Every structure is written in C-alpha cells, then in structure tokens.
Short mmCIF file of N, CA and C in Angstrom, two decimals:
data_model
loop_
_atom_site.label_atom_id
_atom_site.label_comp_id
_atom_site.label_asym_id
_atom_site.label_seq_id
_atom_site.Cartn_x
_atom_site.Cartn_y
_atom_site.Cartn_z
N UNK A 830 0.64 -1.22 -0.20
CA UNK A 830 0.14 -0.05 -0.06
C UNK A 830 0.81 1.46 -0.03
N UNK A 831 0.63 2.10 -0.76
CA UNK A 831 1.14 3.58 -0.62
C UNK A 831 0.77 4.21 0.53
N UNK A 832 1.54 4.95 0.80
CA UNK A 832 1.48 5.77 1.92
C UNK A 832 0.18 6.43 2.05
N UNK A 833 0.26 7.38 0.85
CA UNK A 833 -1.20 8.10 0.48
C UNK A 833 -2.53 7.17 0.86
N UNK A 834 -2.46 6.17 0.13
CA UNK A 834 -3.95 5.41 -0.13
C UNK A 834 -3.98 4.67 1.34
N UNK A 835 -3.03 4.52 2.03
CA UNK A 835 -3.08 4.02 3.02
C UNK A 835 -3.82 4.96 4.16
N UNK A 836 -3.26 6.39 4.12
CA UNK A 836 -3.83 7.17 4.84
C UNK A 836 -5.38 7.60 4.72
N UNK A 837 -5.81 7.66 3.34
CA UNK A 837 -7.26 7.69 2.63
C UNK A 837 -7.68 6.67 3.39
N UNK A 838 -7.29 5.27 3.55
CA UNK A 838 -8.02 4.29 4.00
C UNK A 838 -8.72 4.68 5.49
N UNK A 839 -7.41 4.74 6.30
CA UNK A 839 -7.58 4.73 7.32
C UNK A 839 -8.65 6.22 7.92
N UNK A 840 -8.69 7.35 6.94
CA UNK A 840 -9.53 8.75 7.42
C UNK A 840 -10.99 8.17 6.92
N UNK A 841 -10.98 7.58 6.15
CA UNK A 841 -12.50 6.82 5.47
C UNK A 841 -13.06 5.83 6.85
N UNK A 842 -12.19 5.28 7.31
CA UNK A 842 -12.78 4.26 8.54
C UNK A 842 -12.78 4.97 9.52
N UNK A 843 -11.85 5.67 10.04
CA UNK A 843 -12.33 6.87 11.22
C UNK A 843 -13.19 7.52 10.87
N UNK A 844 -13.75 8.18 9.64
CA UNK A 844 -14.74 9.12 9.93
C UNK A 844 -16.25 7.91 9.63
N UNK A 845 -16.48 6.71 9.39
CA UNK A 845 -17.43 5.95 9.58
C UNK A 845 -17.54 5.33 11.03
N UNK A 846 -16.62 5.84 12.03
CA UNK A 846 -16.31 5.28 13.39
C UNK A 846 -15.76 4.10 13.32
N UNK A 847 -15.18 3.25 12.35
CA UNK A 847 -14.88 1.75 12.30
C UNK A 847 -13.20 2.25 12.38
N UNK A 848 -12.57 0.85 13.47
CA UNK A 848 -11.49 1.30 13.68
C UNK A 848 -10.48 -0.27 13.85
N UNK A 849 -11.03 -1.16 13.16
CA UNK A 849 -10.41 -2.33 12.82
C UNK A 849 -9.78 -2.28 11.67
N UNK A 850 -8.36 -2.63 11.56
CA UNK A 850 -7.93 -2.26 10.27
C UNK A 850 -7.83 -3.84 9.62
N UNK A 851 -7.85 -4.97 10.17
CA UNK A 851 -8.33 -5.96 9.26
C UNK A 851 -9.81 -6.40 8.84
N UNK A 852 -10.70 -5.78 9.49
CA UNK A 852 -12.28 -6.06 8.97
C UNK A 852 -12.71 -4.61 8.67
N UNK A 853 -12.32 -3.63 9.16
CA UNK A 853 -12.78 -1.97 8.89
C UNK A 853 -12.08 -1.75 7.22
N UNK A 854 -10.66 -2.06 7.09
CA UNK A 854 -9.93 -1.49 5.98
C UNK A 854 -9.83 -2.46 5.00
N UNK A 855 -9.12 -3.53 5.53
CA UNK A 855 -8.60 -4.46 4.31
C UNK A 855 -9.93 -5.35 3.75
N UNK A 856 -10.73 -6.03 4.68
CA UNK A 856 -11.79 -6.62 4.04
C UNK A 856 -12.97 -5.83 3.41
N UNK A 857 -13.39 -4.77 3.92
CA UNK A 857 -14.54 -3.96 3.18
C UNK A 857 -13.76 -3.37 1.90
N UNK A 858 -12.55 -2.89 1.95
CA UNK A 858 -11.84 -2.11 0.97
C UNK A 858 -10.86 -3.30 -0.10
N UNK A 859 -11.06 -4.33 -0.09
CA UNK A 859 -10.55 -5.53 -0.81
C UNK A 859 -10.52 -5.47 -2.08
N UNK A 860 -11.30 -4.77 -2.86
CA UNK A 860 -12.02 -4.37 -4.16
C UNK A 860 -10.81 -3.02 -4.72
N UNK A 861 -10.42 -2.52 -3.93
CA UNK A 861 -9.56 -1.19 -3.94
C UNK A 861 -8.19 -1.53 -4.02
N UNK A 862 -7.94 -2.69 -3.17
CA UNK A 862 -6.31 -3.28 -3.01
C UNK A 862 -6.25 -4.70 -3.68
N UNK A 863 -4.97 -4.68 -3.92
CA UNK A 863 -4.18 -5.63 -4.58
C UNK A 863 -3.56 -6.53 -3.29
N UNK A 864 -4.52 -7.70 -2.61
CA UNK A 864 -4.20 -8.27 -1.36
C UNK A 864 -3.93 -9.57 -1.63
N UNK A 865 -2.86 -10.01 -1.15
CA UNK A 865 -2.32 -11.36 -1.00
C UNK A 865 -2.08 -11.83 0.31
N UNK A 866 -1.92 -13.26 0.16
CA UNK A 866 -1.43 -14.02 1.44
C UNK A 866 -0.53 -14.57 1.76
N UNK A 867 0.22 -14.37 2.68
CA UNK A 867 1.43 -15.43 3.55
C UNK A 867 0.95 -16.14 5.01
N UNK A 868 0.66 -17.50 4.66
CA UNK A 868 0.70 -18.09 6.22
C UNK A 868 1.48 -18.01 6.76
N UNK A 869 1.43 -17.81 7.98
CA UNK A 869 2.65 -17.91 9.27
C UNK A 869 1.92 -18.84 10.56
N UNK A 870 2.37 -19.58 10.69
CA UNK A 870 1.87 -20.54 11.52
C UNK A 870 2.52 -20.60 12.57
N UNK A 871 3.67 -19.47 13.14
CA UNK A 871 4.03 -18.94 14.52
C UNK A 871 3.42 -18.34 15.08
N UNK A 872 4.26 -17.82 16.47
CA UNK A 872 3.58 -17.03 17.50
C UNK A 872 3.44 -15.46 16.54
N UNK A 873 1.89 -15.36 16.80
CA UNK A 873 1.29 -14.02 16.73
C UNK A 873 0.63 -13.56 17.68
N UNK A 874 0.30 -12.41 17.83
CA UNK A 874 -0.76 -11.76 19.06
C UNK A 874 -1.43 -10.63 18.29
N UNK A 875 -3.04 -10.31 19.25
CA UNK A 875 -3.23 -9.34 18.63
C UNK A 875 -2.89 -8.20 19.98
N UNK A 876 -3.06 -6.86 19.51
CA UNK A 876 -3.00 -5.70 20.71
C UNK A 876 -3.75 -4.76 20.80
N UNK A 877 -4.78 -4.50 21.52
CA UNK A 877 -5.69 -3.70 21.45
C UNK A 877 -5.38 -2.87 22.87
N UNK A 878 -4.77 -2.99 23.86
CA UNK A 878 -4.59 -2.10 25.16
C UNK A 878 -3.27 -2.29 25.11
N UNK A 879 -3.14 -1.59 26.05
CA UNK A 879 -1.32 -1.28 26.65
C UNK A 879 -1.34 -2.67 27.38
N UNK A 880 -2.20 -3.10 28.25
CA UNK A 880 -2.31 -4.22 29.03
C UNK A 880 -1.89 -5.65 27.94
N UNK A 881 -2.59 -5.69 27.09
CA UNK A 881 -1.94 -6.56 25.94
C UNK A 881 -0.77 -6.73 25.34
N UNK A 882 -0.53 -5.71 25.15
CA UNK A 882 1.01 -5.22 24.67
C UNK A 882 2.03 -5.54 25.53
N UNK A 883 1.67 -4.99 27.06
CA UNK A 883 2.45 -5.58 27.79
C UNK A 883 2.77 -7.50 28.01
N UNK A 884 1.62 -7.70 28.48
CA UNK A 884 1.56 -9.08 28.47
C UNK A 884 2.13 -9.94 27.52
N UNK A 885 1.73 -9.72 25.84
CA UNK A 885 2.36 -9.97 24.90
C UNK A 885 4.09 -10.12 24.79
N UNK A 886 4.55 -8.72 25.16
CA UNK A 886 5.63 -8.44 25.30
C UNK A 886 6.28 -9.07 26.11
N UNK A 887 6.07 -9.23 27.10
CA UNK A 887 6.72 -10.53 28.36
C UNK A 887 6.84 -11.87 27.75
N UNK A 888 5.76 -12.06 26.75
CA UNK A 888 5.82 -13.48 26.53
C UNK A 888 6.90 -13.64 25.21
N UNK A 889 7.73 -12.76 25.49
CA UNK A 889 9.06 -13.02 24.23
C UNK A 889 9.77 -13.45 25.33
N UNK A 890 10.10 -13.48 26.39
CA UNK A 890 11.02 -13.82 27.65
C UNK A 890 10.73 -15.32 27.38
N UNK A 891 9.75 -16.18 26.87
CA UNK A 891 9.95 -17.37 26.67
C UNK A 891 10.90 -18.04 25.58
N UNK A 892 11.95 -18.45 25.61
CA UNK A 892 12.74 -19.06 24.71
C UNK A 892 12.04 -19.48 23.30
N UNK A 893 11.10 -20.26 23.75
CA UNK A 893 10.73 -20.91 22.28
C UNK A 893 10.03 -20.01 21.53
N UNK A 894 9.28 -18.87 22.24
CA UNK A 894 8.66 -17.88 21.36
C UNK A 894 9.51 -16.98 20.71
N UNK A 895 10.68 -16.49 21.96
CA UNK A 895 11.38 -15.78 21.23
C UNK A 895 12.40 -16.12 20.16
N UNK A 896 12.50 -17.74 20.02
CA UNK A 896 13.16 -18.05 18.78
C UNK A 896 12.41 -18.48 17.59
N UNK A 897 11.22 -18.11 17.61
CA UNK A 897 10.49 -18.05 16.51
C UNK A 897 10.51 -16.80 16.04
N UNK A 898 11.02 -15.38 16.56
CA UNK A 898 10.45 -14.30 15.98
C UNK A 898 11.94 -13.57 15.74
N UNK A 899 12.76 -13.92 16.68
CA UNK A 899 14.01 -13.15 16.45
C UNK A 899 15.76 -14.01 16.47
N UNK A 900 16.38 -13.31 16.38
CA UNK A 900 17.57 -13.63 15.51
C UNK A 900 18.39 -14.19 17.20
N UNK A 901 19.52 -14.76 17.15
CA UNK A 901 20.38 -15.18 18.56
C UNK A 901 20.65 -13.75 18.86
N UNK A 902 20.86 -14.19 20.17
CA UNK A 902 21.36 -12.85 21.07
C UNK A 902 22.40 -11.98 20.26
N UNK A 903 22.35 -10.88 20.56
CA UNK A 903 23.36 -9.66 20.25
C UNK A 903 23.84 -9.16 20.95
N UNK A 904 25.29 -8.66 20.52
CA UNK A 904 25.99 -7.80 21.06
C UNK A 904 25.71 -6.62 22.05
N UNK A 905 26.08 -6.50 23.17
CA UNK A 905 25.81 -5.09 24.58
C UNK A 905 26.67 -4.88 25.48
N UNK A 906 27.33 -4.20 26.30
CA UNK A 906 28.02 -4.26 27.45
C UNK A 906 27.17 -4.69 28.55
N UNK A 907 27.49 -5.68 29.21
CA UNK A 907 26.87 -6.16 30.64
C UNK A 907 28.14 -5.98 31.30
N UNK A 908 28.33 -4.98 32.56
CA UNK A 908 29.07 -5.28 33.40
C UNK A 908 29.35 -6.23 34.25
N UNK A 909 30.78 -6.64 34.25
CA UNK A 909 30.81 -7.91 35.34
C UNK A 909 30.30 -7.97 36.55
N UNK A 910 29.74 -6.96 37.19
CA UNK A 910 29.12 -6.65 38.71
C UNK A 910 27.81 -6.67 38.26
N UNK A 911 26.97 -6.82 37.08
CA UNK A 911 25.90 -6.38 36.75
C UNK A 911 25.16 -7.59 36.87
N UNK A 912 23.71 -7.96 36.91
CA UNK A 912 23.08 -9.01 36.37
C UNK A 912 21.85 -8.83 35.63
N UNK A 913 21.94 -10.07 34.98
CA UNK A 913 20.97 -10.06 33.89
C UNK A 913 20.30 -11.18 33.99
N UNK A 914 18.81 -11.26 34.15
CA UNK A 914 18.12 -12.70 34.16
C UNK A 914 16.87 -12.92 33.30
N UNK A 915 16.79 -13.55 32.75
CA UNK A 915 15.37 -13.98 31.75
C UNK A 915 15.14 -12.76 31.12
N UNK A 916 16.19 -12.19 30.58
CA UNK A 916 15.55 -10.80 29.93
C UNK A 916 16.16 -11.27 28.28
N UNK A 917 15.63 -10.14 27.31
CA UNK A 917 15.88 -9.51 25.95
C UNK A 917 16.31 -8.40 25.84
N UNK A 918 17.77 -8.06 25.24
CA UNK A 918 18.79 -7.13 25.64
C UNK A 918 19.29 -6.83 24.04
N UNK A 919 18.92 -5.87 23.74
CA UNK A 919 18.93 -5.64 21.80
C UNK A 919 20.67 -4.71 21.76
N UNK A 920 20.93 -4.82 20.81
CA UNK A 920 22.31 -4.15 20.41
C UNK A 920 22.39 -2.90 20.96
N UNK A 921 23.95 -2.78 21.73
CA UNK A 921 23.89 -1.23 21.97
C UNK A 921 23.73 -0.94 23.33
N UNK A 922 23.02 -1.79 24.19
CA UNK A 922 22.49 -1.40 25.54
C UNK A 922 23.75 -1.56 26.67
N UNK A 923 24.13 -0.76 27.20
CA UNK A 923 24.84 -0.85 28.58
C UNK A 923 24.19 -1.05 29.80
N UNK A 924 24.56 -2.35 30.59
CA UNK A 924 24.00 -2.63 31.57
C UNK A 924 24.94 -2.68 33.04
N UNK A 925 24.95 -1.76 33.64
CA UNK A 925 25.40 -1.98 34.94
C UNK A 925 25.01 -2.19 35.93
N UNK A 926 23.74 -2.46 35.98
CA UNK A 926 22.61 -2.73 37.57
C UNK A 926 22.07 -3.84 37.21
N UNK A 927 20.74 -4.67 37.60
CA UNK A 927 20.35 -5.53 37.76
C UNK A 927 18.92 -5.29 36.92
N UNK A 928 18.92 -6.48 35.68
CA UNK A 928 17.86 -6.47 34.74
C UNK A 928 17.62 -8.00 34.83
N UNK A 929 15.78 -7.95 35.26
CA UNK A 929 15.46 -9.06 35.35
C UNK A 929 14.03 -9.09 34.32
N UNK A 930 13.81 -10.27 34.11
CA UNK A 930 12.41 -10.40 33.07
C UNK A 930 11.89 -8.72 32.44
N UNK A 931 13.06 -8.17 31.49
CA UNK A 931 12.69 -7.27 31.08
C UNK A 931 13.22 -7.38 29.37
N UNK A 932 12.80 -6.36 28.67
CA UNK A 932 13.03 -6.34 27.47
C UNK A 932 13.48 -4.96 27.11
N UNK A 933 14.72 -5.07 26.75
CA UNK A 933 15.42 -3.57 26.62
C UNK A 933 15.68 -3.55 25.12
N UNK A 934 15.19 -2.16 24.38
CA UNK A 934 15.76 -2.02 22.84
C UNK A 934 16.80 -1.50 22.68
N UNK A 935 17.10 -0.97 21.54
CA UNK A 935 18.65 -0.96 21.38
C UNK A 935 19.06 0.49 21.79
N UNK A 936 20.13 0.75 22.85
CA UNK A 936 20.73 1.75 23.03
C UNK A 936 20.03 2.38 24.65
N UNK A 937 19.47 1.09 25.22
CA UNK A 937 19.04 1.37 26.70
C UNK A 937 20.21 1.57 27.65
N UNK A 938 20.38 2.27 28.55
CA UNK A 938 21.37 2.18 29.53
C UNK A 938 20.83 1.77 31.00
N UNK A 939 21.35 1.17 31.56
CA UNK A 939 21.10 0.86 32.90
C UNK A 939 22.35 0.86 34.10
N UNK A 940 22.38 2.25 34.66
CA UNK A 940 23.16 2.34 35.61
C UNK A 940 23.50 1.79 36.85
N UNK A 941 24.52 2.06 37.55
CA UNK A 941 25.13 0.97 38.60
C UNK A 941 24.03 1.44 39.69
N UNK A 942 23.71 -0.10 40.10
CA UNK A 942 23.15 0.09 41.44
C UNK A 942 21.27 0.42 41.36
N UNK A 943 21.10 0.13 40.12
CA UNK A 943 19.61 0.08 39.27
C UNK A 943 19.06 -1.21 38.98
N UNK A 944 17.37 -1.28 39.40
CA UNK A 944 17.19 -2.50 39.48
C UNK A 944 15.89 -2.22 38.25
N UNK A 945 15.86 -3.13 37.22
CA UNK A 945 15.23 -2.82 36.45
C UNK A 945 14.24 -4.74 36.29
N UNK A 946 13.05 -4.35 36.79
CA UNK A 946 12.16 -5.85 36.91
C UNK A 946 10.76 -5.60 36.09
N UNK A 947 10.84 -6.70 35.02
CA UNK A 947 9.48 -6.80 34.44
C UNK A 947 8.97 -5.76 33.71
N UNK A 948 10.13 -4.91 32.98
CA UNK A 948 10.04 -3.67 32.56
C UNK A 948 10.01 -4.08 30.72
N UNK A 949 9.73 -3.11 29.79
CA UNK A 949 10.00 -3.16 28.89
C UNK A 949 10.29 -1.39 28.44
N UNK A 950 11.46 -1.31 28.02
CA UNK A 950 12.18 -0.09 27.85
C UNK A 950 12.42 0.02 26.40
N UNK A 951 12.17 0.99 25.64
CA UNK A 951 12.30 1.24 24.25
C UNK A 951 13.60 2.12 24.01
N UNK A 952 13.82 2.38 22.93
CA UNK A 952 15.21 2.70 22.19
C UNK A 952 15.48 3.90 23.08
N UNK A 953 16.72 3.99 23.37
CA UNK A 953 17.71 4.84 23.87
C UNK A 953 17.16 5.56 25.30
N UNK A 954 16.48 4.66 26.07
CA UNK A 954 15.92 5.11 27.35
C UNK A 954 17.50 5.30 28.18
N UNK A 955 17.17 6.11 29.18
CA UNK A 955 18.51 6.09 30.10
C UNK A 955 17.85 5.82 31.43
N UNK A 956 18.56 5.02 32.24
CA UNK A 956 18.11 4.37 33.81
C UNK A 956 19.42 4.78 34.33
N UNK A 957 19.29 6.01 35.07
CA UNK A 957 20.60 6.35 35.79
C UNK A 957 20.90 5.83 37.28
N UNK A 958 21.68 5.65 37.61
CA UNK A 958 22.31 4.84 39.03
C UNK A 958 21.22 5.02 39.75
N UNK A 959 21.11 3.93 40.74
CA UNK A 959 20.17 3.67 42.13
C UNK A 959 18.63 4.04 41.49
N UNK A 960 18.24 3.57 40.28
CA UNK A 960 16.69 3.88 40.13
C UNK A 960 16.12 2.28 40.51
N UNK A 961 14.98 2.42 40.80
CA UNK A 961 14.42 1.13 40.95
C UNK A 961 13.08 1.41 39.83
N UNK A 962 12.88 0.05 38.79
CA UNK A 962 11.75 0.13 38.00
C UNK A 962 11.14 -1.46 38.02
N UNK A 963 9.61 -1.30 38.18
CA UNK A 963 8.72 -2.38 38.11
C UNK A 963 7.63 -2.68 37.63
N UNK A 964 7.57 -3.19 36.37
CA UNK A 964 6.62 -3.31 35.56
C UNK A 964 6.16 -2.25 35.00
N UNK A 965 7.38 -1.45 34.49
CA UNK A 965 7.22 0.10 33.76
C UNK A 965 7.39 -0.43 32.06
N UNK A 966 6.47 0.62 31.16
CA UNK A 966 6.81 0.60 29.69
C UNK A 966 6.98 1.87 29.69
N UNK A 967 8.69 2.29 29.13
CA UNK A 967 9.07 3.44 29.21
C UNK A 967 9.24 3.60 27.48
N UNK A 968 8.74 4.50 26.74
CA UNK A 968 8.70 5.13 25.48
C UNK A 968 10.17 5.49 25.26
N UNK A 969 10.45 5.53 23.45
CA UNK A 969 11.49 6.08 23.16
C UNK A 969 12.30 7.25 24.00
N UNK A 970 13.48 7.48 24.51
CA UNK A 970 13.76 8.57 24.78
C UNK A 970 13.77 9.31 26.06
N UNK A 971 13.55 8.16 26.93
CA UNK A 971 12.93 8.58 28.45
C UNK A 971 14.19 8.71 28.89
N UNK A 972 14.42 9.33 29.79
CA UNK A 972 15.57 9.52 30.84
C UNK A 972 15.04 9.66 32.26
N UNK A 973 14.99 8.71 33.10
CA UNK A 973 14.77 8.58 34.41
C UNK A 973 16.19 8.66 35.08
N UNK A 974 16.08 10.01 36.23
CA UNK A 974 16.85 10.33 36.74
C UNK A 974 17.45 9.40 38.21
N UNK A 975 18.54 9.58 38.42
CA UNK A 975 19.50 9.19 39.65
C UNK A 975 18.71 8.68 40.97
N UNK A 976 18.61 7.75 41.43
CA UNK A 976 17.24 7.50 42.91
C UNK A 976 15.94 7.20 42.67
N UNK A 977 15.59 7.35 41.33
CA UNK A 977 14.43 7.54 41.38
C UNK A 977 13.59 6.38 41.41
N UNK A 978 12.20 6.11 41.64
CA UNK A 978 11.45 4.55 41.80
C UNK A 978 10.00 4.86 41.00
N UNK A 979 9.79 3.76 39.96
CA UNK A 979 8.53 3.80 39.53
C UNK A 979 8.51 2.63 39.55
N UNK A 980 6.93 2.34 40.34
CA UNK A 980 6.36 1.19 40.15
C UNK A 980 5.25 0.99 39.89
N UNK A 981 4.95 -0.15 38.62
CA UNK A 981 3.39 -0.33 38.05
C UNK A 981 3.04 -1.52 38.75
N UNK A 982 2.19 -2.39 38.12
CA UNK A 982 1.60 -3.81 38.35
C UNK A 982 1.75 -4.46 37.32
N UNK A 983 1.99 -5.71 37.01
CA UNK A 983 1.45 -6.84 35.84
C UNK A 983 0.34 -6.36 35.46
N UNK A 984 -1.01 -6.35 36.09
CA UNK A 984 -2.18 -6.22 35.59
C UNK A 984 -2.36 -4.83 35.10
N UNK A 985 -1.54 -4.00 35.54
CA UNK A 985 -1.45 -2.57 35.38
C UNK A 985 -0.09 -1.86 35.30
N UNK A 986 0.57 -1.95 33.91
CA UNK A 986 1.72 -1.37 33.72
C UNK A 986 1.91 0.26 33.95
N UNK A 987 3.15 0.63 34.12
CA UNK A 987 2.66 1.79 34.53
C UNK A 987 3.97 2.87 33.01
N UNK A 988 3.02 3.41 32.23
CA UNK A 988 3.30 3.55 30.68
C UNK A 988 4.10 5.18 30.95
N UNK A 989 5.25 5.47 30.63
CA UNK A 989 6.05 6.78 30.60
C UNK A 989 6.42 7.25 28.98
N UNK A 990 5.54 8.41 28.86
CA UNK A 990 5.65 9.05 27.54
C UNK A 990 7.14 9.37 26.54
N UNK A 991 7.07 9.12 25.41
CA UNK A 991 8.46 9.52 24.92
C UNK A 991 9.04 10.70 25.15
N UNK A 992 10.26 10.73 25.58
CA UNK A 992 11.15 12.10 25.83
C UNK A 992 10.89 12.46 27.15
N UNK A 993 10.01 11.79 28.06
CA UNK A 993 9.69 12.31 29.42
C UNK A 993 11.06 11.75 30.21
N UNK A 994 11.30 12.76 31.16
CA UNK A 994 12.41 13.14 31.86
C UNK A 994 11.69 13.18 33.49
N UNK A 995 12.02 11.92 33.78
CA UNK A 995 11.43 11.18 35.36
C UNK A 995 12.68 11.67 36.50
#
C-alpha cells in the first residue's frame, strides 16, 4: 500500500467510526487493494490495549516464542558486576545494574545500582544510577533520573511517554 492510499483508507474508516484495520480497512476495501496472503503458523498476537501489549511483550521472554521471532543474542555491554536474568537485551545496550524479566530495545542504558524488573524499555531510554523500576513501559528517549522509583503492576503497567524526564 502506498502511504497516501493507506492514509485515505484510515481516514475514511475513522469518519465512519470503524477502527479495525483487518475487518474495516482490508476486508471492506478489498476491491480497491491488491491483497495477497502469506501463511504464518508461528507466534502471533493481537494488541488492543496497553495491558495486552505488556502481556504479549513479556511472552517474548519465553525462549521458544523468542526463537520463532528473533535472531540469536546480540552484542551489548553487560558489566561484570551487573545481573541480567531472563531478559531480552538488544544491540547497543549498556547494563551496569540489575535487569530481570525485562525487554530492552537498542541503546538502553541501566546505571550502577539500578534495578529493572518486568519492564519494557524502548530505544535510548536512560536509567541513571540507583533507580528502581518495576512493571514499567518506557517509550523512546525516556530519561529516569538518579535514585528515582517507578513501580507499576503486572495487571496495570506504568507507561512513561516518549521523551519524558522523570
């Protein structure tokens, strides 16, 4: 789909209060589109809420699911005195604290003495020294200052907006 066609399809559906991309855009507009199918029998997930996004993302920590979707482990700096357990760490991360049950996107930095547990930290998030995070989803370019504490819950993760300084 071209960008312009996609925007017009989405605008047309929004004007009619239709928000399902699959049924409202693709199926109802099929005569205007050149649709082709691809069979995928691996892991797939529908994301409708922040809660579903959090739960499906945490499923990536299961090695069987992760191996279906991602390549082998990538290089990042993990300090000798740091701790990483059951986490997915992308390229370019610097870990000097503790990371457990979390997903870190490229360029994330976790400072000394910081504890990150059950979190999803997007690209270039900086967690300074002595920070405690639990059940947090941090969008891109978030900066969490030294000594801060942010705690959500598995059933209600705390979401931090893109570019925030906390």
